[in-house]
């Protein structure tokens, strides 16, 4: 890869960058902590910090080259910015909570999306006192989805964020939540409306092809993700470590521009022409995405980072990047907590700092085509600082990312740049543009095929559970350590690191599970069910919940990277919604469903079958009839319900498993546990009447502890020593019911709930069942 010689030399850290990073960190910490503080206290801290900032600036003026004084100035200024932002947002939330219900005018600041409770979006509105605030809206009636920039009127009732939404809204700078109804979209006639019209036409032109190619191109070209979110192709991009390709981020645009620049250099295009084309590319992206804040930030980061590639002057790039960070954080304190901003800034900073080092190593150790070497170097450099944060946010690490980035290197810029050109032509000259869109669609198909190929490799990615604070410490320590070390490429060192990585991966995947003990673990996956049965290296998962990130984190916490089987009790989303997310992340032997679920025509069972077949293939999806069983080490799990479907796979048809464990190997069970899915007292009474179950040591309480889960008589018959209730904190169903909790307490059961205790492990030991 042709680079100026200076790029292989360790860069100096300019003082302004130290100031920017310290300002960002202190602003993020201050703004986050201020949510729990009174406005007066925040104001006092802000004033004191402002005085300290002025003092630090004076001291810096006398010691202009002192890196430490620049860092101190950034820390003090960050506290000021965080306090100012917190005071302003607290005032906005107070005003929004006093706003009377009325018909209001909104402007969407993002595309609407389907959530658990219907369509929702974030929109900007003006309060009675003239203040403009952002509100998180839920649409009470289903209608035409709104797009970013749409202006609409609706009957609205606003309130200050509360409960689980409060932290999310604070981090986004959202002042209110509310419900809207009778929505009426208002046509725009301003310049921004014209820009939005171009974006809408481009999205429609790309979407005319249908299928996953349309969804991928819409995300790449227009930043429109509504067609992509929740699809299996998006999961494949994440598993392959390519989520940045279809995200609005600085790394996304830097990599596109750098690769397009590489193609133009290979064609011996003049440098001025190359730079001009890259700027045009960025401008086109801003037009077709209608310049949301995230895209503008990404473009600014890209321009700052590009200078190291067309000018070979990293000090200029670092200074420009630092100025961008300072400007963004100083003008918007919530931006310091923005995920897109953090990934953009860290990725771009990693590219500017370490792309030369990565290129030197790759050029010395491997003979690769130029485009492959550049793609791998850019990706490796961007990952050095962004990967820990990405792992904490998405709870997985891709092991095939290097290969995936090499294989997609020629397709990614072609699909993106080609899509930009094709969609713009299609907007203004449809007869010429639509054939170009179709041709770009074939490139998108090839891109998706390569991504799927990588994502379907064994151990393509692994689940991880990394606390956010630990991820940031890892980023700081790792990047500073690498900058200080700046290792020269050596084959022996590379071989040692590779061998250590392989040994660690094999140990984690195959050796560590053997020491996990014999246990049943209730995994904390929110308002859903997921139970892990482990013994002697074997592992069976009973249900998956429906929150992918929580499931991956829970499996990672317990080192479960391989599952012999996944048993799905029934087709409700909170029991099987995350089944497909295991693909490429956890190795699954087979998926087991109720026998009737294999032929049931209802939508829930049909969707469940599709997810199961996509995960393991049709031949490894098996039915479970009453009397069937499976082993997991010392555990023998037998199916005791249902005899046949009575509710087309509903709650009453939940697969119920009676697990018995012979821990000492004497042939007699030492412990028993009953898994009930969402079966309630009517089904349990029938099982008891038929003599299929009696007293048990561990009871997975049915239907998340609903009021119909048990009766006093059933609780007395089962008399569990431990009762496990998998339930989400503050759920809208009121689970678990006080009645059920009282019935369990009356028989002396130890009651453990995920909303209070998180994961709950019941381990078999010589002294009995140890609950942790």
XYZ file of C-alpha atoms in Angstrom:
772
model
C 0.000 0.000 0.000
C 1.512 3.264 -1.085
C 1.753 5.652 1.864
C 4.082 8.517 2.688
C 6.990 7.271 4.792
C 5.900 9.364 7.770
C 2.791 7.238 8.199
C 4.860 4.324 9.565
C 6.364 6.576 12.241
C 4.688 6.989 15.603
C 2.735 10.272 15.505
C 3.030 12.913 18.171
C -0.044 13.790 20.226
C -0.888 17.480 19.738
C -1.994 19.360 22.877
C -5.347 20.270 21.348
C -6.177 16.559 20.996
C -5.458 15.975 24.691
C -7.733 18.916 25.475
C -10.492 17.534 23.228
C -10.416 14.009 24.644
C -10.403 15.239 28.252
C -13.253 17.660 27.513
C -15.260 14.827 25.940
C -14.654 12.443 28.846
C -15.413 14.956 31.619
C -18.488 16.295 29.824
C -19.858 12.765 29.384
C -19.250 11.896 33.039
C -20.652 15.186 34.361
C -23.752 15.175 32.155
C -24.482 11.545 33.039
C -24.121 12.072 36.801
C -26.094 15.320 36.780
C -29.345 13.473 35.988
C -29.620 12.482 39.649
C -28.646 15.914 41.040
C -30.671 19.008 41.850
C -30.405 21.833 39.348
C -29.020 24.255 41.950
C -26.166 21.895 42.844
C -25.353 21.367 39.163
C -25.312 25.135 38.626
C -22.898 25.679 41.533
C -20.541 22.993 40.228
C -20.712 24.592 36.781
C -19.803 28.050 38.087
C -16.867 26.682 40.126
C -15.671 24.749 37.076
C -15.930 27.855 34.917
C -13.594 29.686 37.304
C -11.219 26.701 37.190
C -11.406 26.721 33.373
C -10.401 30.375 33.219
C -7.516 29.711 35.615
C -6.358 26.729 33.561
C -6.510 28.838 30.390
C -4.329 31.523 31.988
C -1.796 28.917 33.144
C -1.800 27.380 29.675
C -1.145 30.794 28.117
C 2.085 30.952 30.090
C 3.019 27.333 29.244
C 1.762 26.974 25.698
C 3.376 23.635 24.972
C 2.397 21.917 28.220
C 0.313 18.856 27.341
C -0.789 18.475 30.969
C -2.210 22.008 31.126
C -4.180 21.393 27.918
C -5.604 18.228 29.438
C -6.526 20.123 32.621
C -8.214 22.825 30.580
C -10.237 20.175 28.753
C -11.288 18.498 32.005
C -12.506 21.760 33.536
C -14.236 22.925 30.360
C -15.940 19.540 30.021
C -17.473 19.882 33.475
C -18.768 23.332 32.498
C -20.312 21.952 29.288
C -21.847 18.988 31.109
C -23.371 21.188 33.827
C -24.713 23.700 31.302
C -26.290 20.939 29.251
C -27.809 19.309 32.341
C -29.315 22.544 33.656
C -30.809 23.296 30.239
C -32.287 19.795 29.851
C -33.717 19.786 33.384
C -35.450 23.094 32.659
C -36.812 21.739 29.368
C -38.161 18.606 31.092
C -39.924 20.708 33.734
C -41.561 22.863 31.090
C -42.573 19.848 28.982
C -44.233 18.193 31.986
C -46.435 21.272 32.431
C -47.467 21.422 28.778
C -51.250 20.888 28.439
C -52.640 18.241 26.117
C -53.311 19.877 22.771
C -52.910 19.543 19.043
C -49.224 20.202 18.401
C -46.858 20.477 15.457
C -43.835 18.160 15.267
C -40.835 17.616 13.004
C -39.417 14.088 12.990
C -35.677 13.955 13.668
C -35.440 10.265 12.736
C -37.376 7.683 10.760
C -40.153 6.048 12.758
C -39.653 2.444 13.827
C -41.736 -0.400 15.157
C -41.125 -1.034 18.858
C -42.592 -3.500 21.327
C -45.542 -1.155 21.881
C -46.176 0.127 18.383
C -44.672 2.746 16.090
C -42.477 5.390 17.687
C -40.041 8.134 16.750
C -38.225 11.164 18.150
C -39.572 14.523 16.989
C -38.913 18.201 17.635
C -41.682 20.513 18.836
C -42.124 24.035 20.209
C -43.593 24.504 23.687
C -45.948 27.297 24.676
C -43.089 29.458 25.974
C -41.280 29.210 22.627
C -38.616 26.688 23.679
C -37.885 23.968 21.114
C -37.440 20.490 22.594
C -37.212 16.915 21.411
C -39.843 14.376 22.440
C -39.986 10.606 22.194
C -43.408 9.838 20.735
C -45.488 6.690 20.594
C -48.207 6.611 17.924
C -51.509 5.515 19.403
C -52.969 4.490 16.048
C -51.260 2.697 13.176
C -50.887 4.837 10.102
C -48.368 5.824 7.488
C -44.853 5.701 9.032
C -43.188 9.099 9.279
C -39.736 9.700 7.872
C -36.932 11.890 9.087
C -37.824 15.544 8.439
C -41.575 15.005 8.058
C -43.702 17.712 9.653
C -46.955 16.513 11.168
C -49.708 17.704 13.465
C -51.235 15.480 16.108
C -53.141 15.469 19.350
C -50.415 15.029 21.934
C -49.997 14.656 25.648
C -46.413 15.231 26.852
C -44.752 14.355 30.153
C -41.255 14.348 31.575
C -39.470 11.015 30.936
C -39.928 8.551 33.782
C -39.139 4.939 34.627
C -36.934 2.962 32.273
C -37.221 5.655 29.582
C -35.681 8.360 31.781
C -32.037 7.312 31.348
C -32.410 6.716 27.609
C -34.030 10.118 27.093
C -31.416 11.897 29.204
C -28.576 10.425 27.160
C -30.285 11.546 23.952
C -31.156 15.026 25.228
C -34.877 14.258 24.963
C -37.038 16.499 27.152
C -40.386 14.689 26.986
C -42.211 11.501 26.168
C -45.734 11.335 24.905
C -48.465 9.648 22.949
C -49.866 11.113 19.742
C -53.032 10.329 17.837
C -54.881 11.585 14.760
C -51.620 12.277 12.951
C -51.748 14.493 9.875
C -48.584 14.975 7.797
C -48.042 18.561 6.607
C -46.429 19.162 3.228
C -43.181 21.149 3.350
C -42.319 23.834 0.810
C -38.961 25.058 2.147
C -35.453 24.235 0.936
C -35.075 21.486 3.491
C -38.382 20.067 2.300
C -36.947 19.878 -1.226
C -33.915 18.031 0.149
C -36.214 15.621 1.969
C -38.187 15.079 -1.217
C -34.987 14.070 -3.008
C -34.176 11.642 -0.188
C -37.684 10.162 -0.253
C -37.518 9.662 -4.027
C -34.077 8.049 -3.702
C -35.336 5.691 -0.982
C -38.326 4.754 -3.131
C -36.120 4.219 -6.200
C -33.790 1.919 -4.274
C -36.729 0.184 -2.606
C -38.413 -0.577 -5.931
C -36.121 -3.596 -6.295
C -37.478 -5.187 -3.125
C -35.765 -7.720 -0.917
C -32.607 -7.419 1.116
C -30.672 -5.668 -1.691
C -33.057 -2.719 -1.408
C -32.771 -2.589 2.390
C -28.960 -2.685 2.258
C -28.719 0.013 -0.414
C -31.184 2.258 1.414
C -29.036 1.995 4.553
C -25.749 2.489 2.677
C -26.856 5.387 0.519
C -29.591 7.210 2.454
C -29.019 6.154 6.054
C -32.571 4.721 6.048
C -32.554 1.672 8.309
C -36.258 0.908 8.745
C -36.151 -1.841 6.131
C -32.958 -3.311 7.521
C -33.445 -3.427 11.281
C -34.460 -6.836 12.528
C -33.676 -8.659 9.264
C -31.430 -11.694 9.118
C -29.087 -9.933 6.682
C -28.443 -7.202 9.256
C -27.676 -9.905 11.800
C -25.213 -11.363 9.289
C -23.474 -7.973 8.935
C -23.128 -7.748 12.713
C -21.826 -11.301 13.040
C -19.268 -10.671 10.289
C -18.047 -7.503 12.017
C -19.388 -5.259 9.254
C -22.094 -3.344 11.099
C -20.045 -0.170 10.511
C -20.568 -0.620 6.757
C -24.291 0.105 7.004
C -24.161 2.605 9.858
C -23.921 6.384 9.704
C -20.452 6.848 11.142
C -17.155 8.546 10.505
C -15.452 5.190 9.938
C -18.074 4.339 7.310
C -17.351 7.457 5.244
C -13.594 7.462 5.850
C -13.291 3.898 4.576
C -15.469 4.628 1.531
C -13.478 7.717 0.603
C -10.130 6.031 1.251
C -10.983 3.049 -0.942
C -12.395 5.239 -3.708
C -9.182 7.255 -3.468
C -7.162 4.045 -3.791
C -9.022 3.135 -6.979
C -8.420 6.593 -8.424
C -4.714 6.395 -7.516
C -4.487 3.032 -9.234
C -5.994 4.717 -12.300
C -3.311 7.432 -11.979
C -5.890 10.167 -11.480
C -4.489 13.551 -10.348
C -4.539 14.083 -6.603
C -6.724 17.197 -6.888
C -9.276 15.228 -8.905
C -9.199 12.398 -6.369
C -9.810 14.760 -3.448
C -12.564 16.523 -5.369
C -14.339 13.259 -6.122
C -14.185 12.245 -2.463
C -15.699 15.568 -1.433
C -18.450 15.116 -4.022
C -19.100 11.663 -2.573
C -19.497 13.116 0.919
C -21.773 15.872 -0.394
C -23.966 13.348 -2.228
C -24.256 11.302 0.941
C -25.350 14.378 2.896
C -27.959 15.210 0.244
C -29.401 11.697 0.073
C -29.436 11.298 3.848
C -30.934 14.813 4.170
C -28.084 15.825 6.466
C -29.208 14.562 9.895
C -26.971 15.475 12.819
C -25.345 12.024 12.802
C -24.490 12.293 9.094
C -23.110 15.830 9.479
C -20.909 14.633 12.354
C -19.760 11.694 10.237
C -18.938 13.995 7.318
C -16.975 16.353 9.553
C -15.033 13.430 11.006
C -14.367 12.142 7.503
C -12.981 15.448 6.247
C -10.790 15.659 9.346
C -9.514 12.125 8.892
C -9.011 12.248 5.133
C -6.083 14.641 5.266
C -3.767 11.879 6.432
C -4.527 9.957 3.261
C -4.278 12.646 0.614
C -1.744 14.857 2.359
C 0.198 12.466 4.575
C 0.076 14.987 7.450
C -1.257 13.340 10.558
C -0.653 16.314 12.897
C -3.083 18.322 10.753
C -5.606 15.473 10.846
C -5.313 15.100 14.614
C -5.729 18.828 15.178
C -8.708 18.973 12.830
C -10.293 15.965 14.526
C -9.703 17.522 17.956
C -11.358 20.776 16.896
C -14.356 18.791 15.599
C -14.705 16.940 18.911
C -14.486 20.174 20.910
C -17.067 21.935 18.714
C -19.539 19.047 18.811
C -19.340 18.437 22.569
C -19.301 22.134 23.487
C -22.475 22.815 21.501
C -24.366 19.719 22.652
C -23.632 17.996 25.948
C -25.810 14.933 25.069
C -23.510 14.375 22.070
C -20.806 13.331 24.546
C -22.965 10.270 25.349
C -24.027 9.606 21.755
C -23.138 6.111 20.534
C -22.860 7.208 16.891
C -20.600 10.114 17.826
C -18.385 7.912 20.018
C -17.988 5.261 17.329
C -17.328 7.920 14.674
C -14.736 9.757 16.734
C -12.937 6.667 18.043
C -12.918 4.932 14.654
C -11.600 8.003 12.862
C -9.008 8.644 15.556
C -7.883 5.026 15.346
C -7.524 5.307 11.576
C -5.483 8.508 11.756
C -3.233 7.232 14.551
C -2.721 3.593 13.644
C -3.463 3.054 9.926
C 0.226 3.492 9.121
C 1.273 0.953 11.748
C -1.332 -1.524 10.539
C -0.292 -1.011 6.912
C 3.364 -1.615 7.811
C 2.552 -4.889 9.570
C 0.278 -6.112 6.800
C 2.761 -5.166 4.084
C 5.591 -6.936 5.904
C 3.755 -10.135 6.867
C 1.411 -10.821 3.962
C 1.385 -10.493 0.195
C -2.036 -9.063 -0.511
C -3.500 -7.062 -3.384
C -3.388 -3.343 -2.703
C -7.157 -2.971 -2.208
C -7.178 -5.880 0.250
C -4.207 -4.537 2.190
C -5.737 -1.052 2.407
C -9.137 -2.384 3.466
C -7.585 -4.568 6.144
C -5.336 -1.772 7.427
C -8.207 0.715 7.637
C -10.473 -1.755 9.372
C -7.801 -2.878 11.821
C -6.901 0.705 12.675
C -10.518 1.777 13.170
C -11.166 -1.257 15.384
C -8.256 -0.615 17.753
C -10.102 2.163 19.564
C -13.739 1.441 18.657
C -13.918 -2.328 19.168
C -14.102 -2.359 23.000
C -16.977 0.135 22.932
C -18.683 -1.763 20.123
C -18.346 -5.007 22.102
C -19.909 -3.404 25.170
C -22.800 -1.980 23.149
C -23.605 -4.983 20.968
C -22.372 -7.806 23.246
C -20.482 -9.694 20.565
C -17.049 -9.775 18.928
C -16.594 -10.922 15.353
C -13.707 -13.340 14.793
C -14.079 -13.300 10.993
C -14.001 -9.501 10.652
C -10.499 -9.378 9.060
C -11.476 -11.904 6.390
C -14.888 -10.295 5.863
C -13.341 -6.865 5.362
C -10.864 -8.208 2.797
C -13.550 -10.052 0.832
C -15.958 -7.109 0.816
C -13.292 -4.484 0.062
C -14.032 -4.280 -3.696
C -17.825 -4.569 -3.247
C -18.461 -2.109 -0.436
C -17.283 1.123 -2.141
C -18.773 0.003 -5.452
C -22.188 -0.590 -3.872
C -22.075 2.650 -1.899
C -20.637 4.971 -4.546
C -22.646 3.260 -7.285
C -25.807 3.538 -5.209
C -25.212 7.247 -4.603
C -24.819 7.950 -8.305
C -27.625 5.620 -9.422
C -30.178 6.956 -6.951
C -29.434 10.592 -7.804
C -29.793 9.847 -11.516
C -33.011 7.927 -10.788
C -34.457 10.952 -8.983
C -33.869 13.370 -11.862
C -33.889 10.972 -14.846
C -35.772 7.785 -13.907
C -35.404 6.122 -17.308
C -31.640 6.333 -17.034
C -31.356 5.854 -13.313
C -33.445 2.744 -12.750
C -31.180 0.502 -14.892
C -28.230 1.857 -12.899
C -30.078 1.098 -9.656
C -30.676 -2.442 -10.901
C -26.993 -2.887 -11.730
C -26.038 -1.615 -8.278
C -28.534 -4.096 -6.845
C -26.484 -6.961 -8.256
C -23.448 -5.575 -6.436
C -25.505 -5.392 -3.240
C -26.548 -9.023 -3.760
C -22.914 -10.040 -4.072
C -22.057 -8.042 -0.948
C -24.833 -9.779 1.009
C -23.736 -13.190 -0.264
C -20.138 -12.609 0.888
C -21.339 -11.343 4.259
C -23.559 -14.399 4.741
C -20.681 -16.689 3.777
C -18.493 -15.153 6.479
C -21.266 -15.016 9.066
C -22.057 -18.722 8.654
C -18.517 -19.872 9.445
C -18.157 -21.756 12.740
C -17.443 -19.335 15.597
C -17.819 -16.362 13.250
C -18.417 -14.298 16.364
C -18.711 -14.904 20.079
C -20.947 -13.319 22.716
C -19.257 -11.080 25.259
C -20.344 -9.253 28.402
C -18.237 -6.111 28.746
C -19.330 -3.288 31.096
C -19.224 0.100 29.412
C -16.746 1.515 31.931
C -14.435 -1.472 31.440
C -14.665 -1.021 27.659
C -13.578 2.602 27.883
C -10.704 1.726 30.234
C -9.653 -0.976 27.763
C -9.753 1.557 24.914
C -7.595 4.058 26.792
C -5.081 1.538 28.153
C -4.877 -0.431 24.905
C -4.454 2.536 22.578
C -1.967 4.320 24.862
C -0.009 1.100 25.322
C 0.102 0.448 21.589
C 1.162 4.042 20.891
C 3.999 3.784 23.442
C 5.091 0.346 22.219
C 4.703 0.987 18.468
C 5.988 -2.515 17.666
C 8.019 -3.223 14.567
C 6.600 -6.046 12.444
C 8.228 -9.358 13.333
C 7.100 -12.761 12.137
C 7.908 -14.385 15.486
C 5.855 -11.816 17.412
C 2.928 -12.144 15.003
C 3.048 -15.925 15.269
C 3.121 -15.759 19.060
C 0.155 -13.410 19.234
C -1.810 -15.544 16.786
C -1.024 -18.734 18.702
C -2.039 -17.109 21.985
C -5.316 -15.919 20.455
C -6.112 -19.369 19.027
C -5.223 -21.109 22.299
C -7.400 -18.692 24.250
C -10.337 -19.161 21.865
C -10.084 -22.959 21.983
C -9.775 -22.931 25.752
C -12.787 -20.689 26.192
C -14.903 -22.676 23.733
C -13.969 -26.243 24.636
C -12.051 -26.439 27.927
C -13.654 -23.895 30.263
C -17.231 -25.281 29.870
C -16.059 -28.584 31.353
C -15.365 -26.835 34.661
C -18.704 -25.027 34.832
C -20.238 -27.546 37.255
C -23.726 -29.057 37.276
C -26.224 -26.243 37.404
C -29.451 -24.677 36.219
C -29.151 -20.959 35.507
C -32.033 -18.533 35.088
C -30.647 -15.923 32.681
C -31.670 -12.301 33.027
C -33.154 -11.461 29.620
C -35.787 -8.949 30.682
C -39.465 -9.781 30.248
C -38.910 -13.248 28.810
C -37.614 -16.728 29.569
C -34.136 -18.202 29.077
C -32.765 -21.048 31.223
C -29.381 -22.707 30.832
C -28.826 -26.319 31.933
C -25.101 -27.181 32.176
C -23.238 -30.295 33.201
C -19.956 -32.022 32.303
C -19.370 -29.758 29.313
C -22.883 -30.183 27.909
C -25.315 -27.261 27.680
C -29.018 -26.989 26.851
C -30.851 -23.664 26.559
C -34.576 -23.620 27.331
C -36.115 -20.587 25.567
C -34.281 -17.460 24.433
C -36.242 -14.366 25.436
C -36.590 -11.621 22.827
C -33.786 -9.187 23.641
C -30.779 -10.250 21.594
C -28.185 -8.197 23.442
C -29.319 -9.372 26.871
C -29.230 -13.010 25.751
C -25.714 -12.675 24.314
C -24.487 -10.972 27.477
C -26.018 -13.656 29.679
C -24.505 -16.507 27.671
C -21.131 -14.747 27.716
C -21.297 -14.264 31.483
C -21.564 -18.033 31.849
C -19.125 -18.932 29.082
C -21.776 -20.713 27.003
C -20.367 -20.519 23.479
C -21.672 -23.948 22.421
C -25.163 -25.338 22.988
C -25.975 -28.980 22.404
C -29.628 -28.054 21.998
C -32.109 -25.220 22.293
C -35.570 -26.186 23.507
C -38.312 -23.690 22.644
C -41.363 -24.193 24.824
C -43.772 -22.341 22.489
C -43.963 -19.650 19.831
C -44.538 -16.522 21.930
C -41.968 -13.835 21.104
C -40.749 -13.500 24.695
C -39.720 -17.163 24.605
C -38.226 -17.496 21.131
C -37.712 -13.987 19.709
C -33.918 -14.152 20.039
C -33.524 -17.637 18.555
C -32.260 -16.297 15.225
C -29.710 -14.035 16.966
C -27.725 -17.119 18.010
C -26.732 -17.745 14.393
C -23.020 -17.200 13.903
C -22.581 -16.233 17.552
C -23.224 -19.446 19.488
C -22.780 -22.926 18.025
C -26.106 -24.777 18.286
C -26.445 -28.534 17.757
C -30.215 -28.780 17.267
C -33.482 -27.008 18.010
C -36.275 -28.924 19.749
C -39.958 -27.916 19.534
C -43.249 -29.490 20.538
C -44.160 -32.257 18.101
C -47.307 -30.450 16.945
C -45.356 -27.218 16.397
C -43.730 -28.876 13.362
C -47.081 -28.949 11.542
C -49.190 -26.272 13.254
C -50.344 -23.726 10.607
C -50.587 -20.712 12.938
C -48.360 -17.700 12.278
C -46.432 -18.064 15.545
C -45.458 -21.684 14.892
C -44.643 -20.988 11.238
C -42.349 -18.126 12.273
C -40.754 -20.324 14.933
C -40.042 -23.056 12.390
C -38.469 -20.558 10.003
C -36.205 -19.173 12.715
C -35.184 -22.648 13.846
C -34.434 -23.821 10.299
C -32.434 -20.668 9.578
C -30.365 -21.342 12.690
C -29.536 -25.050 12.339
C -31.063 -26.272 9.074
C -34.300 -28.174 8.574
C -32.825 -31.606 9.323
C -31.760 -30.535 12.835
C -35.143 -29.168 13.901
C -36.848 -31.966 15.840
C -40.196 -32.486 17.522
C -40.673 -33.468 21.159
C -43.528 -35.753 22.151
C -44.511 -36.672 25.691
C -42.014 -39.227 26.997
C -39.150 -37.961 24.851
C -36.002 -36.935 26.649
C -32.529 -35.521 26.279
C -29.432 -35.637 28.420
C -27.093 -32.877 29.505
C -24.380 -34.455 31.645
C -26.004 -35.627 34.893
C -29.354 -34.077 33.928
C -32.066 -36.087 32.228
C -34.833 -33.851 30.836
C -38.136 -35.585 30.060
C -41.116 -34.075 28.206
C -44.326 -34.349 30.253
C -46.585 -31.882 28.383
C -48.452 -31.365 26.024
C -50.065 -34.545 24.760
C -51.446 -32.563 21.806
C -52.000 -28.908 20.935
C -55.190 -27.372 22.297
C -54.451 -23.680 21.589
C -52.410 -23.779 18.347
C -49.156 -23.489 20.251
C -50.392 -20.992 22.842
C -49.535 -20.821 26.527
C -51.445 -24.008 27.367
C -49.371 -25.896 24.771
C -45.999 -24.971 26.303
C -43.475 -27.783 26.368
C -42.990 -28.730 30.037
C -39.795 -30.537 31.042
C -39.102 -32.501 34.205
C -35.354 -32.531 34.857
C -33.789 -35.070 37.177
C -30.122 -35.105 38.145
C -28.088 -38.050 39.376
C -25.036 -36.154 40.583
C -23.412 -39.002 42.536
C -24.026 -41.667 39.899
C -25.863 -44.111 42.189
C -28.846 -44.398 39.865
C -31.199 -42.406 42.105
C -32.121 -38.788 41.327
C -30.578 -36.262 43.700
C -32.548 -33.271 42.459
C -35.582 -32.490 40.314
C -36.658 -29.341 38.474
C -39.783 -28.482 36.513
C -39.706 -26.138 33.500
C -43.205 -24.919 32.651
C -42.869 -22.280 29.933
C -46.106 -20.275 30.055
C -48.268 -23.194 31.247
C -50.519 -22.166 34.134
C -52.439 -23.859 36.941
C -54.959 -25.652 34.690
C -52.188 -27.476 32.833
C -50.192 -28.129 36.021
C -53.270 -29.587 37.707
C -53.693 -31.998 34.798
C -50.044 -33.075 35.014
C -50.369 -33.666 38.743
C -53.629 -35.575 38.288
C -51.942 -37.862 35.748
C -49.075 -38.507 38.174
C -46.486 -36.957 35.882
C -45.096 -34.598 38.496
C -45.115 -34.192 42.249
C -42.745 -32.524 44.667
C -39.811 -30.761 42.980
C -36.702 -29.049 44.267
C -36.688 -26.253 41.665
C -39.769 -24.798 39.992
C -39.619 -22.498 37.034
C -42.800 -20.577 37.821
C -45.178 -20.578 34.857
C -46.046 -17.511 32.774
C -43.622 -15.233 34.616
C -45.539 -15.628 37.884
C -48.922 -14.439 36.576
C -51.954 -14.612 38.850
C -53.022 -17.854 37.129
C -49.647 -19.566 37.481
C -50.544 -21.531 40.616
C -53.151 -22.323 43.194
C -52.492 -22.879 46.911
C -53.186 -26.594 46.415
C -50.700 -26.916 43.535
C -48.061 -24.971 45.433
C -48.485 -27.424 48.326
C -48.191 -30.459 46.021
C -45.078 -29.162 44.258
C -43.527 -27.651 47.437
C -40.475 -26.303 45.616
C -37.381 -25.451 47.632
C -36.474 -22.807 45.041
C -38.943 -20.924 42.836
C -37.490 -19.124 39.804
C -39.418 -16.220 38.272
C -38.080 -14.775 35.012
C -39.536 -11.301 34.721
C -38.598 -7.831 33.456
C -38.280 -4.896 35.821
C -41.327 -2.596 35.748
C -43.107 -4.709 33.130
C -46.562 -3.548 32.037
C -48.195 -6.891 32.871
C -47.713 -6.607 36.623
C -45.696 -9.853 36.732
C -45.190 -11.530 39.115
C -48.597 -11.331 40.793
C -48.661 -10.844 44.556
C -51.049 -13.801 44.790
C -48.527 -16.171 43.221
C -45.647 -14.893 45.339
C -47.721 -15.383 48.508
C -48.661 -18.938 47.498
C -45.012 -19.832 47.006
C -43.934 -18.167 50.237
C -46.637 -20.080 52.115
C -44.965 -23.413 51.257
C -41.515 -22.140 52.246
C -40.062 -21.687 48.757
C -37.036 -19.495 48.288
C -38.210 -17.059 45.603
C -35.666 -15.670 43.152
C -36.568 -13.110 40.462
C -34.464 -11.805 37.599
C -35.815 -8.264 38.039
C -34.316 -8.233 41.536
C -31.365 -10.633 41.415
C -30.323 -10.746 37.757
C -28.963 -14.162 36.773
C -29.746 -16.884 39.323
C -27.614 -20.041 39.404
C -28.738 -23.254 41.140
C -25.679 -25.493 41.386
C -25.639 -29.108 42.539
C -23.017 -29.793 45.166
C -22.389 -32.449 47.780
C -24.068 -30.279 50.421
C -27.147 -29.753 48.246
C -28.377 -26.985 45.945
C -26.336 -23.799 46.177
C -28.239 -20.751 44.927
C -26.275 -17.711 43.777
